[in-house]
Amino acid sequence: MALSTVWVFAEARDGKVLPITLEMLAQARELSDNVEAFHGGDGAAIAAELGAHGVTKVHATGDLGGALLGVPVAAAMAAAIEGGAAPDLIMFGTTYDGRDVAGRLSAKLDRTVITNNVGVSVDGDAIVVVEPVFGGSTNVSTKFSGPGPHLALFRPKSFEPAETGGGAAEVAEAAVPDLGGAGGATVTERHVEEREGPSLDDAAVVVSGGRGLGEAEKYDMIETLAKLLKAAPGASRAIVDAGWVPYSYQVGQTGKVVKPTVYIAAGISGATQHMVGMKGSKNIIAINKDAEAPIFSIADLGIVGDVHKVLPKLIEALEARG
Amino acid sequence: MNVVVCVKQIPDPAEPGQLDPETKTLKRDGKLILDESDSYGVEMALQLVDAAGGGEVTLVSMAPNNEVGGIRTALAMGAAKAILVSDPALAGSDSLGTAKVLAAAIKRAEPDLVLTATESSDGYTGTVPEQVAGLLDLPSVTFAKQISVGDGKVSVQRQTEAGFDDVECPMPAVVSVTAGVVEPRYPSFKGIMAAKSKPVDELTVGDLGLDAGAVGWAGGQQEIVDVSAAEERQAGEIIEDEGEAHLKIVEFLDQLKVL
Ligand SMILES: Cc1cc2nc3c(=O)[nH]c(=O)nc-3n(C[C@H](O)[C@H](O)[C@H](O)COP(=O)(O)OP(=O)(O)OC[C@H]3O[C@@H](n4cnc5c(N)ncnc54)[C@H](O)[C@@H]3O)c2cc1C
C-alpha cells in the first residue's frame, strides 16, 4: 500500500538543494504519490528545483535569521502536523541539521526516530527501514509501530537522485510558533574552510590517506596524487583526530559517505567505521604494508607494500603520462 | 558553574559487537567501559568549571546492572559525583526512551550547562543530545569543536559541512562535543584512588518519577523484523610490491578509464 504523504526535510546551500535531499526525494516517490518538502528558509528560492524532483509542495519557514535550524524547524513541523498536515513519514538526511531537527521533533511529538538507514519500504501498512550494522556486514530491518508520523534518518548516497521534470513546487508558509526557552542558539559568523579541486561528494576518484603515512607532511603525497587524478583527497579519522587534515576530509561512519568509481586507500587499516563510508565505491585499491589488514578483504586491487615506496613511483608514472 | 556530562558505559569497542539472538539488540551484558567519545565532554567540563573559578562536574549515566566501571574512570578524571540510572525496565530503550531517563536525571542536578558526545560509539544514533534538550526545553548547540562560557552565554565553534560556524547560545543549554574539542587527560593514580569514594547516586525509573511504560521495550515504537547478512564484497587481486606495483595501479586505472 502506498503512503498518502511523505515529507522530506529539504536542505539547501547558496540556493541549491543538497544532494542528500534529492536522493531522499527519489526514494520518497517510490513510497507515495504525494511527496512534500519541509525547508527551514526561503521556499521560493528552491521551489523550482524541488518541483523538478517531484515535490508538489514545499512548506517553508522563511528566513530564520541565523538561528540553528533544529529548534525552529521542529517547532514549525509540529505546528503544521497539529494543524492537520500530518504525513505518514518524515525523511531526514544524516547531516548536522537533519539530526538536530529529527531529534527535536522526536521529543516534541513523543515519536521514536530510527537512524542510520540506507533503505525504506512499505510492507502492508507498515513502514520498514534498513540499517547496516557492524561495518555494513549485517542489515537490520525495523518496522515502526504505533501512530505516525514516523521519523527516519537516512545516510547520504543511499539512493539515486532522479528528476521528474515537474513544475515548480507550491510554496506554503510554515509558521514558527513561539519557541519559549528553547530558542536562542544563533550563528554569528560562518567560516568556510577552502578545499581545492573536486569534492568528496561527487569526485569520480577519491584518494585517502591514513596513519600509515607516518607523519602529517607525508599527506602531501595524497594531495599530489589527487591532483593528478582529478580526485578528491580524503582521510581516515586517525589522521583527522591527529590534526593532519581538517574534519571535512574524513571518510566513514562519522565523516563522509563516498561512492566514487575508484577509491584509493593508502596506509588505512580498514576499521569497520572507515569501511561503512567507502564500501559502496565501485572499485577499491588498497596500499598497506600489512598483508593481514582488513582493508584487503574488500579491495579489488590490493598492494602489499610501503606507501613511501609505492606512492612516489605512482606519482612519477602519472606525471610522465602528462 | 555546574556542568552535567552525560556518559555512556559501553562494551569494549575492541571486541567485535554481537546481537542478542533473542532481542536482536546489541549485547551489553559484559563488563562496560567509558565510551571514549564521552571523555572529551568530561575533560571540557572540568576545564570550563576550572575557568569559571568554581562549581562541579556531575556525571549522568544510564546502564544495566548498576554498572559503574566507566563512571569510575570519569570520576578519576576529576568529576565530583555521578547519578546512575539502572533498572531492568530500561532494557530495550530506544534513543527517545534513553533521552527521557537522562533528562529526568539531569533535572535533579540543576546544571548551568549539559555536555554530551555527538553520538555513542556503540549505538551511534546521534539524536539523544537534541532529544534531551527538547525534553528539558533548553536551547542547544550540536557538534562543538570549541567551547567557551561567559556572560550567561556559551560560545561554540560548531562543525559544518563547509567548515565551522560561530554560535552563541543562552544558558542553561545542552552542547554536544566532537572528539578533538579538547585532549582528555589520563586519570592520575591519586584521581583513581579518590574516585573510589566519590558519591554515585543510584536511581531507578520509579525514583525519577517516570512511567515504566514510556521506556524500555514497553515504550518502544519499533520492532526489528529481520536481521540478515549484507552482500559481501569480494576481495580481488592482492599483490606483493616488489618495486613495480605502481604500474599495476596505473593499468587498473587505465582499464577503468579514469586517467
Ligand atoms: C564511534 C567511532 C566512529 C568512528 N568513525 C570513523 C570514521 O568516520 N572514519 C574513520 O576512518 N575512522 C573512524 N573511526 C576510527 C576507526 O575505528 C579507526 O581507528 C581509524 O579508521 C583508523 O585509521 P587508520 O586506518 O588511518 O589508522 P590505523 O588503524 O592505525 O592503520 C594504519 C594502517 O597503516 C598501515 N601502515 C603503516 N605504515 C605503513 C606504510 N609505511 N605503508 C603502508 N601501510 C602502512 C598499517 O599496517 C595499518 O593497517 C571511528 C571510531 C569510533 C569508535
XYZ file of C-alpha atoms and ligand atoms in Angstrom:
634
model
C 0.000 0.000 0.000
C 1.376 3.397 -0.881
C 1.673 6.090 1.770
C -0.608 9.081 1.376
C 2.038 11.731 2.112
C 5.803 11.716 2.739
C 7.769 14.765 3.857
C 11.433 15.217 3.130
C 13.436 17.672 5.240
C 14.951 19.775 2.453
C 18.370 21.350 2.924
C 19.986 23.849 0.611
C 23.193 25.841 0.433
C 23.546 29.043 -1.614
C 20.145 28.442 -3.213
C 20.983 24.897 -4.335
C 19.279 21.859 -2.872
C 21.763 19.438 -1.273
C 22.337 16.054 -2.980
C 21.139 14.162 0.103
C 17.737 15.866 -0.204
C 17.431 14.985 -3.897
C 18.398 11.385 -3.104
C 15.651 11.078 -0.497
C 13.096 12.697 -2.801
C 13.696 9.981 -5.402
C 13.104 7.303 -2.784
C 10.098 9.115 -1.289
C 8.393 8.978 -4.675
C 8.665 5.194 -4.563
C 6.623 5.266 -1.371
C 3.993 7.886 -2.109
C 2.374 9.872 -4.913
C 2.399 12.948 -2.731
C 5.903 13.979 -1.774
C 6.240 17.296 0.038
C 9.343 19.083 1.284
C 9.890 20.995 4.515
C 12.517 23.699 4.443
C 13.992 25.958 7.118
C 14.470 29.038 4.971
C 13.193 30.662 1.776
C 10.980 28.149 -0.056
C 10.611 30.181 -3.250
C 14.356 30.013 -3.881
C 14.320 26.225 -4.213
C 10.719 25.541 -5.340
C 11.728 25.025 -8.993
C 14.497 22.540 -8.221
C 12.315 20.654 -5.727
C 9.454 20.553 -8.240
C 11.780 19.126 -10.881
C 12.427 16.323 -8.405
C 8.769 15.549 -7.885
C 7.856 17.737 -4.915
C 4.268 19.004 -5.025
C 4.515 21.421 -2.147
C 7.287 22.926 -0.060
C 6.471 24.006 3.482
C 8.949 26.759 4.297
C 9.596 28.793 7.424
C 11.132 31.766 5.600
C 14.364 33.384 6.765
C 15.301 32.278 10.294
C 17.876 34.995 10.860
C 20.828 32.756 11.609
C 19.058 30.553 14.166
C 20.314 26.973 14.287
C 17.624 25.017 12.443
C 16.830 22.280 14.976
C 14.518 24.164 17.311
C 12.562 26.444 14.928
C 12.121 23.881 12.149
C 10.973 21.141 14.528
C 8.542 23.584 16.127
C 7.183 24.610 12.708
C 6.851 20.968 11.681
C 4.993 20.102 14.890
C 2.665 23.051 14.378
C 1.935 22.035 10.775
C 1.291 18.468 11.917
C -1.078 19.658 14.624
C -2.749 21.805 12.006
C -3.741 18.667 10.141
C -0.998 18.362 7.534
C 0.490 15.212 9.110
C 2.467 12.986 6.718
C 2.920 9.242 7.289
C 6.697 9.513 7.189
C 9.275 12.294 7.512
C 12.669 11.567 5.945
C 15.773 13.385 7.199
C 19.326 13.211 5.890
C 22.128 12.267 8.283
C 23.532 15.796 8.339
C 24.235 18.219 11.195
C 20.900 19.967 10.804
C 18.978 16.829 9.813
C 19.874 15.137 13.075
C 19.059 18.259 15.075
C 15.598 18.698 13.583
C 14.762 14.986 13.826
C 15.874 14.785 17.463
C 13.919 17.866 18.485
C 10.817 16.726 16.649
C 11.066 13.267 18.201
C 10.966 14.793 21.694
C 8.160 17.158 20.721
C 5.888 14.546 19.163
C 6.935 11.754 21.540
C 7.723 9.613 18.499
C 10.839 7.491 18.107
C 13.358 8.271 15.381
C 15.203 5.480 13.605
C 18.669 6.463 12.427
C 21.454 5.455 10.030
C 19.127 3.953 7.448
C 20.060 3.109 3.882
C 16.700 1.760 2.731
C 12.952 2.127 3.306
C 9.910 0.292 2.021
C 6.236 -0.164 2.773
C 5.164 -3.643 3.806
C 1.386 -3.920 4.061
C 0.612 -0.852 6.122
C 3.951 -0.792 7.948
C 6.983 1.322 7.101
C 10.197 -0.725 7.264
C 13.661 0.850 7.333
C 17.010 -0.885 6.852
C 20.105 -0.033 8.868
C 23.522 -1.619 8.247
C 25.443 -2.537 11.424
C 28.915 -3.939 12.189
C 30.608 -2.016 9.393
C 27.935 -2.945 6.894
C 28.262 -6.709 7.298
C 24.742 -7.107 8.715
C 21.469 -5.424 7.797
C 18.800 -4.824 10.422
C 15.247 -4.166 9.216
C 12.971 -2.358 11.642
C 9.284 -1.596 11.388
C 7.636 1.409 13.008
C 4.750 0.604 15.318
C 2.146 2.937 16.766
C 0.767 6.072 15.181
C 2.716 8.299 12.759
C 4.171 10.497 11.611
C 7.208 8.237 11.675
C 10.670 9.779 11.707
C 13.703 8.295 9.995
C 17.231 9.491 9.241
C 18.984 8.307 6.093
C 22.667 8.080 5.243
C 23.967 10.051 2.262
C 24.284 8.209 -1.064
C 21.667 5.628 -0.132
C 19.508 6.441 -3.168
C 19.993 7.778 -6.703
C 18.501 11.210 -7.328
C 16.171 11.399 -10.355
C 14.357 14.294 -11.984
C 10.689 14.010 -12.892
C 10.549 17.196 -14.935
C 7.724 18.531 -12.768
C 6.933 22.236 -12.490
C 7.849 24.372 -9.505
C 6.520 23.178 -6.146
C 3.791 25.185 -4.463
C 5.224 27.196 -1.545
C 3.274 27.014 1.719
C 4.255 29.167 4.654
C 5.125 27.144 7.746
C 4.849 29.495 10.681
C 7.359 29.113 13.525
C 5.489 29.259 16.837
C 6.871 30.890 19.975
C 9.972 28.904 20.927
C 9.879 29.648 24.650
C 13.072 28.786 26.495
C 14.440 26.527 23.766
C 15.191 29.170 21.149
C 18.211 31.403 21.095
C 21.118 29.479 19.571
C 22.262 31.772 16.780
C 25.045 31.707 14.225
C 27.094 34.899 14.459
C 29.615 34.059 11.757
C 30.162 31.322 9.179
C 33.643 30.086 8.293
C 34.300 28.208 5.077
C 37.402 26.024 5.018
C 38.616 26.262 1.440
C 39.216 22.997 -0.324
C 40.769 22.732 -3.717
C 39.506 20.527 -6.536
C 36.508 18.216 -6.646
C 34.526 17.469 -3.502
C 34.312 14.094 -1.802
C 30.617 14.034 -2.652
C 30.941 13.929 -6.391
C 34.526 13.126 -7.397
C 34.931 10.080 -9.669
C 38.136 9.237 -7.821
C 38.877 9.583 -4.103
C 42.393 9.178 -2.699
C 42.500 8.772 1.075
C 45.422 8.566 3.417
C 45.677 7.088 6.902
C 48.041 6.786 9.814
C 50.294 4.578 7.688
C 51.590 7.759 6.043
C 53.616 8.196 9.215
C 53.556 11.986 9.555
C 51.457 14.994 8.576
C 53.891 16.227 5.886
C 53.509 12.954 4.009
C 49.863 13.801 3.318
C 51.328 15.951 0.510
C 51.686 12.724 -1.456
C 47.925 12.184 -1.220
C 47.235 15.720 -2.400
C 49.675 15.461 -5.311
C 48.166 12.160 -6.351
C 44.659 13.573 -6.028
C 45.565 16.477 -8.286
C 46.998 14.162 -10.938
C 43.862 12.002 -10.876
C 41.427 14.956 -10.609
C 40.410 13.232 -7.405
C 39.153 14.426 -4.028
C 41.588 13.859 -1.166
C 40.148 12.031 1.854
C 41.338 10.711 5.192
C 40.777 8.231 7.977
C 39.663 9.558 11.320
C 43.016 8.684 12.872
C 44.745 11.468 10.939
C 41.860 13.899 11.316
C 41.991 13.458 15.090
C 45.760 13.870 14.918
C 45.189 17.233 13.236
C 46.934 16.410 9.932
C 43.890 17.381 7.861
C 40.565 19.096 8.624
C 37.495 17.118 9.626
C 35.867 17.808 6.252
C 38.295 15.250 4.767
C 37.098 12.380 6.946
C 35.523 9.351 5.308
C 33.499 6.932 7.392
C 30.766 6.478 9.920
C 31.261 9.894 11.471
C 32.532 11.512 8.277
C 31.525 11.425 4.630
C 29.998 8.529 2.771
C 31.624 8.311 -0.656
C 30.789 6.156 -3.666
C 33.316 7.057 -6.357
C 34.301 4.965 -9.388
C 37.666 4.378 -7.707
C 38.632 4.703 -4.048
C 42.314 4.507 -3.200
C 43.148 3.796 0.453
C 46.798 4.411 1.322
C 48.032 3.394 4.768
C 44.499 2.806 6.055
C 43.801 -0.351 8.051
C 40.132 -0.722 7.163
C 38.366 -0.313 10.510
C 34.633 -1.050 10.256
C 33.887 2.651 10.906
C 36.031 3.615 7.932
C 34.633 0.911 5.681
C 30.978 1.970 6.095
C 31.955 5.236 4.455
C 33.638 3.806 1.338
C 32.425 0.240 0.861
C 29.961 1.339 -1.786
C 32.771 2.521 -4.070
C 32.687 0.782 -7.454
C 36.380 -0.115 -7.291
C 38.744 -0.111 -4.347
C 42.540 -0.016 -4.451
C 44.363 -0.506 -1.141
C 48.019 0.015 -0.343
C 49.104 -1.308 3.042
C 52.296 -2.898 4.278
C 50.395 -5.422 6.407
C 49.054 -8.280 4.281
C 46.528 -9.010 7.052
C 44.989 -5.503 7.031
C 41.176 -5.768 6.881
C 41.027 -3.266 4.007
C 42.312 -6.018 1.684
C 39.154 -8.056 2.249
C 37.184 -5.528 0.216
C 39.874 -4.341 -2.207
C 39.636 -5.087 -5.933
C 43.346 -4.399 -6.217
C 45.445 -4.803 -3.096
C 49.090 -3.798 -2.957
C 51.021 -5.188 -0.014
C 53.723 -2.567 0.178
C 55.117 0.588 1.722
C 53.255 3.810 0.850
C 56.572 5.665 0.927
C 57.793 3.494 -1.931
C 54.619 2.901 -3.951
C 53.121 6.401 -3.901
C 56.193 8.343 -5.146
C 56.590 5.895 -8.028
C 52.904 6.099 -8.837
C 53.073 9.888 -8.834
C 56.116 9.793 -11.097
C 54.439 7.391 -13.520
C 51.311 9.538 -13.723
C 53.341 12.718 -14.191
C 55.249 11.027 -17.033
C 51.968 10.371 -18.830
C 51.274 14.094 -18.666
C 29.264 26.875 37.322
C 27.781 23.407 37.470
C 28.107 21.150 34.469
C 26.449 17.807 33.830
C 28.155 15.415 31.435
C 26.160 12.530 30.012
C 28.414 9.494 29.866
C 27.685 6.119 28.350
C 29.254 2.909 29.528
C 29.707 0.535 26.625
C 31.197 -2.859 25.801
C 34.877 -2.584 24.827
C 34.835 -1.496 21.144
C 37.972 -3.569 20.578
C 35.805 -6.673 20.994
C 33.589 -7.420 17.991
C 29.949 -6.450 18.680
C 27.225 -9.055 18.814
C 23.463 -9.031 18.547
C 21.456 -10.867 21.153
C 19.718 -13.650 19.190
C 16.528 -13.212 21.266
C 16.064 -9.452 21.320
C 18.161 -8.640 18.227
C 19.713 -5.701 20.043
C 23.375 -5.155 20.921
C 24.661 -7.385 23.689
C 25.625 -5.251 26.668
C 25.826 -7.785 29.459
C 29.602 -7.954 29.936
C 31.986 -5.524 31.579
C 31.431 -1.953 30.440
C 33.928 0.863 29.951
C 33.643 4.623 29.499
C 32.786 5.442 25.889
C 35.876 7.237 24.634
C 33.640 9.806 22.875
C 32.445 10.911 26.314
C 35.931 11.523 27.681
C 36.048 14.733 25.611
C 32.923 16.095 27.300
C 34.277 15.188 30.740
C 37.554 16.992 30.042
C 35.780 20.014 28.559
C 33.512 20.238 31.597
C 36.442 20.054 34.011
C 38.220 22.842 32.132
C 35.110 25.054 31.958
C 34.433 24.689 35.681
C 38.066 25.495 36.351
C 37.926 28.585 34.141
C 34.719 29.716 35.854
C 36.559 29.553 39.169
C 34.151 27.175 40.895
C 31.388 24.626 40.579
C 31.187 20.914 39.988
C 31.015 18.343 37.271
C 28.250 15.780 37.720
C 28.067 12.669 35.559
C 24.755 11.235 34.427
C 24.639 7.707 33.077
C 22.079 5.045 32.302
C 23.397 1.497 32.347
C 22.275 -2.073 33.036
C 23.117 -3.872 36.296
C 24.250 -0.774 38.210
C 27.454 -0.852 36.193
C 29.963 1.782 37.359
C 33.182 0.726 35.549
C 33.055 3.633 33.094
C 31.735 6.135 35.636
C 34.727 5.474 37.889
C 37.063 6.368 35.016
C 35.326 9.735 34.565
C 35.293 10.330 38.341
C 39.014 9.575 38.338
C 39.495 12.274 35.697
C 38.024 14.720 38.196
C 34.221 14.730 38.098
C 32.750 15.278 41.581
C 29.851 12.840 41.598
C 27.513 10.779 39.481
C 23.881 9.902 39.007
C 23.420 6.361 37.685
C 20.039 5.168 36.495
C 19.762 1.416 36.351
C 16.572 -0.584 36.122
C 15.546 -3.836 34.396
C 12.629 -1.846 32.927
C 15.141 0.113 30.837
C 16.281 -2.853 28.733
C 15.456 -2.263 25.075
C 15.201 1.516 25.397
C 15.461 3.399 22.113
C 17.063 6.828 21.805
C 13.913 8.650 22.945
C 13.477 6.365 25.973
C 17.126 6.921 26.859
C 16.714 10.678 26.487
C 13.702 10.642 28.837
C 15.754 8.959 31.533
C 18.773 11.225 31.055
C 16.602 14.360 31.027
C 14.877 13.384 34.269
C 18.226 12.670 35.940
C 19.817 15.878 34.627
C 16.964 17.941 36.100
C 17.966 16.803 39.576
C 21.420 18.307 39.183
C 20.121 21.728 38.046
C 23.122 22.390 35.820
C 24.126 25.584 34.014
C 25.411 23.523 31.127
C 24.915 19.951 29.892
C 27.604 18.340 27.737
C 27.222 15.164 25.709
C 29.140 13.451 22.917
C 27.728 13.836 19.418
C 26.941 10.127 19.373
C 27.863 6.985 21.259
C 30.433 4.609 19.810
C 28.226 1.532 20.038
C 24.741 2.730 19.111
C 25.582 5.976 17.246
C 22.034 7.188 16.701
C 23.295 10.744 17.247
C 19.870 12.044 18.245
C 19.996 11.785 22.051
C 21.545 15.253 22.684
C 18.719 17.034 20.841
C 16.075 14.781 22.367
C 17.409 15.549 25.840
C 17.467 19.281 25.070
C 13.941 19.058 23.675
C 12.609 17.260 26.749
C 14.291 19.790 29.056
C 13.067 22.648 26.822
C 16.609 24.045 26.681
C 18.459 25.605 23.748
C 21.276 23.565 22.298
C 24.282 23.540 20.023
C 25.493 20.303 18.471
C 28.917 19.333 17.084
C 31.029 21.730 19.114
C 34.716 21.779 18.256
C 35.450 24.611 20.666
C 33.522 25.960 23.674
C 33.842 28.966 25.934
C 31.490 30.361 28.550
C 30.870 33.919 29.696
C 28.066 36.474 30.332
C 25.476 33.743 30.769
C 26.170 32.542 27.261
C 28.017 29.633 25.751
C 30.024 30.375 22.605
C 30.668 27.448 20.337
C 32.508 26.707 17.132
C 30.094 24.295 15.504
C 31.312 21.952 12.818
C 29.542 22.270 9.450
C 29.821 20.657 6.031
C 31.739 23.676 4.780
C 33.896 24.458 7.803
C 32.513 25.784 11.058
C 30.054 28.363 12.416
C 30.453 30.608 15.441
C 27.306 30.075 17.502
C 26.114 31.893 20.614
C 23.565 30.324 22.884
C 21.966 31.418 26.169
C 22.490 29.159 29.220
C 21.427 26.788 30.604
C 21.997 24.854 27.412
C 22.868 21.436 26.024
C 26.042 21.209 23.929
C 27.300 18.105 22.136
C 31.050 17.929 21.637
C 33.128 16.261 18.935
C 36.313 14.296 19.503
C 39.058 16.870 19.280
C 37.299 19.609 21.287
C 39.983 19.046 23.933
C 42.602 16.422 24.717
C 41.234 14.257 27.565
C 43.586 13.791 30.494
C 44.602 10.394 31.782
C 43.377 9.761 35.314
C 46.228 10.083 37.805
C 46.843 7.470 40.488
C 45.540 9.944 43.046
C 42.465 10.503 40.909
C 41.808 6.793 40.638
C 42.065 6.362 44.414
C 39.825 9.373 45.083
C 37.213 8.130 42.583
C 36.542 5.069 44.726
C 34.896 7.141 47.425
C 33.087 9.718 45.275
C 29.289 9.549 45.552
C 27.282 7.668 42.936
C 23.554 8.193 43.371
C 21.856 5.032 42.113
C 18.288 5.548 40.921
C 15.512 3.514 39.356
C 12.878 4.546 36.835
C 10.418 4.938 39.715
C 12.808 7.217 41.641
C 12.828 9.538 38.642
C 9.048 9.637 38.581
C 8.978 8.180 35.073
C 6.298 5.827 33.826
C 7.892 2.408 33.193
C 5.597 2.094 30.183
C 7.339 5.018 28.487
C 10.816 3.483 28.469
C 12.500 0.178 27.615
C 10.740 -2.422 25.488
C 7.368 -1.203 26.789
C 7.914 2.308 25.443
C 9.432 1.200 22.129
C 7.689 2.313 18.961
C 9.559 -0.024 16.717
C 10.054 -3.704 16.099
C 13.012 -5.449 14.484
C 11.607 -7.651 11.735
C 14.738 -9.004 10.093
C 18.485 -9.371 10.636
C 20.456 -10.662 7.676
C 23.982 -10.756 6.329
C 24.707 -7.977 3.869
C 26.032 -8.848 0.447
C 29.761 -9.443 0.870
C 32.228 -7.539 -1.214
C 34.719 -9.978 -2.706
C 38.421 -9.363 -2.370
C 40.128 -9.056 -5.746
C 43.748 -9.414 -6.695
C 46.314 -8.925 -3.934
C 49.922 -8.488 -4.967
C 53.163 -8.010 -3.071
C 55.088 -4.869 -4.104
C 58.456 -5.748 -5.498
C 59.120 -2.336 -6.925
C 56.650 -2.454 -9.826
C 53.249 -2.417 -8.080
C 52.603 1.184 -9.118
C 52.434 0.003 -12.749
C 49.674 -2.375 -11.754
C 47.740 0.568 -10.303
C 48.214 2.629 -13.480
C 46.989 -0.316 -15.561
C 43.946 -0.747 -13.310
C 43.073 2.957 -13.516
C 43.557 2.832 -17.280
C 41.084 -0.023 -17.601
C 38.536 1.972 -15.633
C 39.117 4.945 -17.946
C 39.654 7.399 -15.116
C 43.034 8.610 -16.400
C 32.397 5.909 17.138
C 33.557 5.811 16.216
C 33.447 6.420 14.981
C 34.494 6.360 14.073
N 34.340 6.958 12.866
C 35.332 6.855 11.956
C 35.205 7.437 10.658
O 34.212 8.089 10.327
N 36.222 7.272 9.786
C 37.374 6.580 10.092
O 38.256 6.469 9.236
N 37.506 6.044 11.330
C 36.542 6.171 12.256
N 36.728 5.642 13.498
C 38.075 5.174 13.875
C 38.412 3.781 13.371
O 37.963 2.857 14.325
C 39.931 3.635 13.209
O 40.554 3.937 14.412
C 40.526 4.506 12.107
O 39.790 4.394 10.917
C 41.948 4.073 11.869
O 42.585 4.924 10.944
P 43.822 4.384 10.098
O 43.406 3.243 9.278
O 44.390 5.560 9.397
O 44.862 4.009 11.222
P 45.349 2.586 11.740
O 44.213 1.722 12.101
O 46.388 2.861 12.742
O 46.003 1.926 10.453
C 47.164 2.351 9.841
C 47.496 1.328 8.758
O 48.612 1.764 8.034
C 49.424 0.652 7.746
N 50.788 1.158 7.563
C 51.661 1.606 8.499
N 52.798 2.039 7.924
C 52.647 1.840 6.592
C 53.474 2.081 5.452
N 54.694 2.631 5.583
N 52.999 1.750 4.247
C 51.770 1.207 4.091
N 50.953 0.955 5.124
C 51.378 1.282 6.358
C 49.283 -0.267 8.915
O 49.550 -1.607 8.513
C 47.824 -0.056 9.301
O 46.983 -1.008 8.658
C 35.690 5.679 14.415
C 35.792 5.061 15.650
C 34.748 5.116 16.548
C 34.901 4.410 17.870
